[in-house]
Amino acid sequence: MRRKLKCYVAYTTFLYRLLGVVLIPCVFWILCGILLWSGNVGGGQSDNGKIYSFYFTFNAYIVLYELFTDFWVLGGCLSDDGKGLRYFKTSCGGVEVMRGIVSVDLVRRFLYCMVFPGMIFLCTGWKLSFVMGLATYCVIVGVLHGTRHFDGLQRSTGIAILAQAGMVLVNFINVVLVSLAGDGAGTMLAFLTVLYGALAVALSRLMVRRVTARIQGREV
């Protein structure tokens, strides 16, 4: 994993790592923490309305941010031009290096998608937040399979904005399913966790295969 991390650091710019990976996410988490611990969101299951509103509002930002900033990392890598991949095609170890870059990028996105739900759970005890975090990761990676076919920032941004609707729909369905389960809410939570966990692994592995296959001149 250390070698993969070195590949990721070498590939991304210092400014992106400083702003996109550290500063902006930390400011976001601090803001969320302040709102949660101030008691403005609600401290238990009896105040689900505030929790839902808070989660959907801030989660929309997470989806937009992750999709928008991808333009400066692997944006356009699945396009016909293969943005940023020409160098890797000329190297014998290019496939392994890119596999490391994509893997670290996916792990980072997963961790960032789960930090927000973790904060909500610690402050409110809302167990569904973890399921919704997994679902959000699946939506982000699923959309990346499409946006990485485009080189233009404007088009990618438009798709990122439209992805908000998909994120809201998926997580709304999660809330409805758990609510309808009644006494079987625990079983439903476990089922959704396994479902989205398996989907997250499948989408991630497919992304790695598709990007590395592009370097090799193949389609997956």
PDB file of C-alpha atoms in Angstrom, residues 39-193:
ATOM      1  CA  GLY A  39     -27.481  20.779  19.186  1.00  0.00           C
ATOM      2  CA  ASN A  40     -29.039  22.402  16.108  1.00  0.00           C
ATOM      3  CA  VAL A  41     -29.413  19.070  14.317  1.00  0.00           C
ATOM      4  CA  GLY A  42     -31.003  16.959  17.021  1.00  0.00           C
ATOM      5  CA  GLY A  43     -29.678  14.501  19.496  1.00  0.00           C
ATOM      6  CA  GLY A  44     -31.688  11.371  18.899  1.00  0.00           C
ATOM      7  CA  GLN A  45     -34.167   9.378  16.857  1.00  0.00           C
ATOM      8  CA  SER A  46     -37.023  11.643  17.959  1.00  0.00           C
ATOM      9  CA  ASP A  47     -35.719  14.454  15.806  1.00  0.00           C
ATOM     10  CA  ASN A  48     -35.289  12.622  12.505  1.00  0.00           C
ATOM     11  CA  GLY A  49     -36.611  15.540  10.444  1.00  0.00           C
ATOM     12  CA  LYS A  50     -33.650  17.748  11.312  1.00  0.00           C
ATOM     13  CA  ILE A  51     -31.216  14.872  10.842  1.00  0.00           C
ATOM     14  CA  TYR A  52     -32.599  14.081   7.379  1.00  0.00           C
ATOM     15  CA  SER A  53     -32.438  17.719   6.296  1.00  0.00           C
ATOM     16  CA  PHE A  54     -28.913  18.122   7.633  1.00  0.00           C
ATOM     17  CA  TYR A  55     -27.676  14.914   6.036  1.00  0.00           C
ATOM     18  CA  PHE A  56     -29.178  15.491   2.598  1.00  0.00           C
ATOM     19  CA  THR A  57     -27.986  19.111   2.487  1.00  0.00           C
ATOM     20  CA  PHE A  58     -24.377  18.392   3.385  1.00  0.00           C
ATOM     21  CA  ASN A  59     -24.230  15.092   1.526  1.00  0.00           C
ATOM     22  CA  ALA A  60     -25.204  16.901  -1.664  1.00  0.00           C
ATOM     23  CA  TYR A  61     -22.060  18.969  -1.219  1.00  0.00           C
ATOM     24  CA  ILE A  62     -19.955  15.816  -0.798  1.00  0.00           C
ATOM     25  CA  VAL A  63     -21.239  14.336  -4.058  1.00  0.00           C
ATOM     26  CA  LEU A  64     -20.742  17.581  -5.988  1.00  0.00           C
ATOM     27  CA  TYR A  65     -17.275  18.137  -4.518  1.00  0.00           C
ATOM     28  CA  GLU A  66     -15.984  14.625  -5.190  1.00  0.00           C
ATOM     29  CA  LEU A  67     -17.215  14.641  -8.788  1.00  0.00           C
ATOM     30  CA  PHE A  68     -16.111  18.194  -9.531  1.00  0.00           C
ATOM     31  CA  THR A  69     -12.553  17.840  -8.184  1.00  0.00           C
ATOM     32  CA  ASP A  70     -12.002  14.602 -10.109  1.00  0.00           C
ATOM     33  CA  PHE A  71     -11.324  16.753 -13.175  1.00  0.00           C
ATOM     34  CA  TRP A  72      -7.892  17.575 -11.707  1.00  0.00           C
ATOM     35  CA  VAL A  73      -7.064  13.972 -10.860  1.00  0.00           C
ATOM     36  CA  LEU A  74      -8.345  11.377 -13.354  1.00  0.00           C
ATOM     37  CA  GLY A  75     -10.853  13.418 -15.327  1.00  0.00           C
ATOM     38  CA  GLY A  76     -11.047  12.299 -18.949  1.00  0.00           C
ATOM     39  CA  CYS A  77      -8.901   9.198 -18.398  1.00  0.00           C
ATOM     40  CA  LEU A  78     -11.521   6.984 -20.058  1.00  0.00           C
ATOM     41  CA  SER A  79     -11.998   9.284 -23.053  1.00  0.00           C
ATOM     42  CA  ASP A  80     -10.672   8.501 -26.515  1.00  0.00           C
ATOM     43  CA  ASP A  81      -7.714  10.785 -25.910  1.00  0.00           C
ATOM     44  CA  GLY A  82      -6.989   9.119 -22.578  1.00  0.00           C
ATOM     45  CA  LYS A  83      -6.081  12.330 -20.756  1.00  0.00           C
ATOM     46  CA  GLY A  84      -2.965  11.887 -18.651  1.00  0.00           C
ATOM     47  CA  LEU A  85      -2.404   8.280 -19.701  1.00  0.00           C
ATOM     48  CA  ARG A  86      -0.070   8.733 -22.659  1.00  0.00           C
ATOM     49  CA  TYR A  87       3.007   8.648 -20.438  1.00  0.00           C
ATOM     50  CA  PHE A  88       1.877   5.433 -18.751  1.00  0.00           C
ATOM     51  CA  LYS A  89       1.396   3.745 -22.129  1.00  0.00           C
ATOM     52  CA  THR A  90       5.101   4.197 -22.869  1.00  0.00           C
ATOM     53  CA  SER A  91       6.237   2.633 -19.593  1.00  0.00           C
ATOM     54  CA  CYS A  92       6.563  -1.083 -18.851  1.00  0.00           C
ATOM     55  CA  GLY A  93       5.334  -0.469 -15.318  1.00  0.00           C
ATOM     56  CA  GLY A  94       2.665   2.026 -16.328  1.00  0.00           C
ATOM     57  CA  VAL A  95      -0.231  -0.333 -15.658  1.00  0.00           C
ATOM     58  CA  GLU A  96       0.893  -1.095 -12.097  1.00  0.00           C
ATOM     59  CA  VAL A  97       1.553   2.564 -11.332  1.00  0.00           C
ATOM     60  CA  MET A  98      -1.879   3.604 -12.579  1.00  0.00           C
ATOM     61  CA  ARG A  99      -3.492   0.730 -10.676  1.00  0.00           C
ATOM     62  CA  GLY A 100      -1.944   2.132  -7.513  1.00  0.00           C
ATOM     63  CA  ILE A 101      -3.126   5.667  -8.288  1.00  0.00           C
ATOM     64  CA  VAL A 102      -6.709   4.599  -8.964  1.00  0.00           C
ATOM     65  CA  SER A 103      -6.785   2.344  -5.901  1.00  0.00           C
ATOM     66  CA  VAL A 104      -5.605   5.068  -3.521  1.00  0.00           C
ATOM     67  CA  ASP A 105      -8.044   7.532  -5.096  1.00  0.00           C
ATOM     68  CA  LEU A 106     -10.929   5.120  -4.470  1.00  0.00           C
ATOM     69  CA  VAL A 107      -9.855   4.422  -0.885  1.00  0.00           C
ATOM     70  CA  ARG A 108      -9.654   8.157  -0.200  1.00  0.00           C
ATOM     71  CA  ARG A 109     -13.136   8.717  -1.594  1.00  0.00           C
ATOM     72  CA  PHE A 110     -14.510   5.858   0.490  1.00  0.00           C
ATOM     73  CA  LEU A 111     -12.990   7.187   3.696  1.00  0.00           C
ATOM     74  CA  TYR A 112     -14.229  10.707   2.999  1.00  0.00           C
ATOM     75  CA  CYS A 113     -17.732   9.410   2.297  1.00  0.00           C
ATOM     76  CA  MET A 114     -17.760   7.590   5.651  1.00  0.00           C
ATOM     77  CA  VAL A 115     -16.336  10.352   7.888  1.00  0.00           C
ATOM     78  CA  PHE A 116     -19.515  12.445   7.623  1.00  0.00           C
ATOM     79  CA  PRO A 117     -21.880   9.550   8.486  1.00  0.00           C
ATOM     80  CA  GLY A 118     -19.550   8.590  11.342  1.00  0.00           C
ATOM     81  CA  MET A 119     -19.806  12.078  12.815  1.00  0.00           C
ATOM     82  CA  ILE A 120     -23.589  11.976  12.583  1.00  0.00           C
ATOM     83  CA  PHE A 121     -23.717   8.574  14.283  1.00  0.00           C
ATOM     84  CA  LEU A 122     -21.495   9.700  17.161  1.00  0.00           C
ATOM     85  CA  CYS A 123     -23.625  12.796  17.792  1.00  0.00           C
ATOM     86  CA  THR A 124     -27.125  11.425  17.111  1.00  0.00           C
ATOM     87  CA  GLY A 125     -26.928   7.625  17.197  1.00  0.00           C
ATOM     88  CA  TRP A 126     -28.470   7.446  13.719  1.00  0.00           C
ATOM     89  CA  LYS A 127     -27.355   4.004  12.448  1.00  0.00           C
ATOM     90  CA  LEU A 128     -28.772   4.512   8.955  1.00  0.00           C
ATOM     91  CA  SER A 129     -26.078   7.117   8.308  1.00  0.00           C
ATOM     92  CA  PHE A 130     -23.500   4.376   7.620  1.00  0.00           C
ATOM     93  CA  VAL A 131     -25.744   2.745   5.007  1.00  0.00           C
ATOM     94  CA  MET A 132     -26.298   6.122   3.384  1.00  0.00           C
ATOM     95  CA  GLY A 133     -22.549   6.758   3.387  1.00  0.00           C
ATOM     96  CA  LEU A 134     -21.980   3.509   1.496  1.00  0.00           C
ATOM     97  CA  ALA A 135     -24.787   4.407  -0.913  1.00  0.00           C
ATOM     98  CA  THR A 136     -23.237   7.824  -1.522  1.00  0.00           C
ATOM     99  CA  TYR A 137     -19.887   6.230  -2.350  1.00  0.00           C
ATOM    100  CA  CYS A 138     -21.612   3.903  -4.816  1.00  0.00           C
ATOM    101  CA  VAL A 139     -23.345   6.865  -6.480  1.00  0.00           C
ATOM    102  CA  ILE A 140     -20.068   8.806  -6.750  1.00  0.00           C
ATOM    103  CA  VAL A 141     -18.044   5.937  -8.224  1.00  0.00           C
ATOM    104  CA  GLY A 142     -20.927   4.947 -10.482  1.00  0.00           C
ATOM    105  CA  VAL A 143     -21.121   8.468 -11.909  1.00  0.00           C
ATOM    106  CA  LEU A 144     -17.318   8.600 -12.283  1.00  0.00           C
ATOM    107  CA  HIS A 145     -17.609   5.690 -14.686  1.00  0.00           C
ATOM    108  CA  GLY A 146     -19.430   8.164 -16.925  1.00  0.00           C
ATOM    109  CA  THR A 147     -17.770  11.520 -16.221  1.00  0.00           C
ATOM    110  CA  ARG A 148     -14.286  10.144 -16.839  1.00  0.00           C
ATOM    111  CA  HIS A 149     -15.247   9.745 -20.481  1.00  0.00           C
ATOM    112  CA  PHE A 150     -15.324  13.553 -20.834  1.00  0.00           C
ATOM    113  CA  ASP A 151     -12.374  15.923 -20.902  1.00  0.00           C
ATOM    114  CA  GLY A 152     -14.357  19.148 -20.502  1.00  0.00           C
ATOM    115  CA  LEU A 153     -14.793  20.659 -17.040  1.00  0.00           C
ATOM    116  CA  GLN A 154     -18.142  22.210 -17.965  1.00  0.00           C
ATOM    117  CA  ARG A 155     -19.708  18.917 -19.037  1.00  0.00           C
ATOM    118  CA  SER A 156     -18.346  17.057 -16.028  1.00  0.00           C
ATOM    119  CA  THR A 157     -19.695  19.750 -13.713  1.00  0.00           C
ATOM    120  CA  GLY A 158     -23.134  19.484 -15.310  1.00  0.00           C
ATOM    121  CA  ILE A 159     -23.197  15.739 -14.708  1.00  0.00           C
ATOM    122  CA  ALA A 160     -22.038  16.287 -11.119  1.00  0.00           C
ATOM    123  CA  ILE A 161     -24.978  18.629 -10.528  1.00  0.00           C
ATOM    124  CA  LEU A 162     -27.439  16.134 -12.025  1.00  0.00           C
ATOM    125  CA  ALA A 163     -25.976  13.414  -9.797  1.00  0.00           C
ATOM    126  CA  GLN A 164     -27.556  15.188  -6.825  1.00  0.00           C
ATOM    127  CA  ALA A 165     -30.912  13.809  -7.951  1.00  0.00           C
ATOM    128  CA  GLY A 166     -29.554  10.255  -7.983  1.00  0.00           C
ATOM    129  CA  MET A 167     -28.028  10.669  -4.544  1.00  0.00           C
ATOM    130  CA  VAL A 168     -31.270  12.024  -3.062  1.00  0.00           C
ATOM    131  CA  LEU A 169     -33.362   9.286  -4.687  1.00  0.00           C
ATOM    132  CA  VAL A 170     -31.141   6.427  -3.494  1.00  0.00           C
ATOM    133  CA  ASN A 171     -30.908   7.678   0.080  1.00  0.00           C
ATOM    134  CA  PHE A 172     -34.627   8.509   0.193  1.00  0.00           C
ATOM    135  CA  ILE A 173     -35.349   4.894  -0.773  1.00  0.00           C
ATOM    136  CA  ASN A 174     -33.037   3.765   2.033  1.00  0.00           C
ATOM    137  CA  VAL A 175     -34.963   5.839   4.574  1.00  0.00           C
ATOM    138  CA  VAL A 176     -38.311   4.505   3.312  1.00  0.00           C
ATOM    139  CA  LEU A 177     -37.151   0.865   3.371  1.00  0.00           C
ATOM    140  CA  VAL A 178     -35.897   1.098   6.950  1.00  0.00           C
ATOM    141  CA  SER A 179     -39.036   2.939   8.057  1.00  0.00           C
ATOM    142  CA  LEU A 180     -41.327   0.324   6.470  1.00  0.00           C
ATOM    143  CA  ALA A 181     -39.326  -2.515   8.045  1.00  0.00           C
ATOM    144  CA  GLY A 182     -40.620  -1.564  11.506  1.00  0.00           C
ATOM    145  CA  ASP A 183     -39.377  -4.112  14.054  1.00  0.00           C
ATOM    146  CA  GLY A 184     -37.168  -5.618  11.359  1.00  0.00           C
ATOM    147  CA  ALA A 185     -35.238  -2.365  10.896  1.00  0.00           C
ATOM    148  CA  GLY A 186     -32.048  -4.003  12.168  1.00  0.00           C
ATOM    149  CA  THR A 187     -32.308  -6.770   9.590  1.00  0.00           C
ATOM    150  CA  MET A 188     -33.005  -4.249   6.846  1.00  0.00           C
ATOM    151  CA  LEU A 189     -29.972  -2.182   7.890  1.00  0.00           C
ATOM    152  CA  ALA A 190     -27.781  -5.288   7.750  1.00  0.00           C
ATOM    153  CA  PHE A 191     -29.137  -6.212   4.316  1.00  0.00           C
ATOM    154  CA  LEU A 192     -28.570  -2.729   2.906  1.00  0.00           C
ATOM    155  CA  THR A 193     -25.061  -2.634   4.380  1.00  0.00           C
TER     156      THR A 193
END
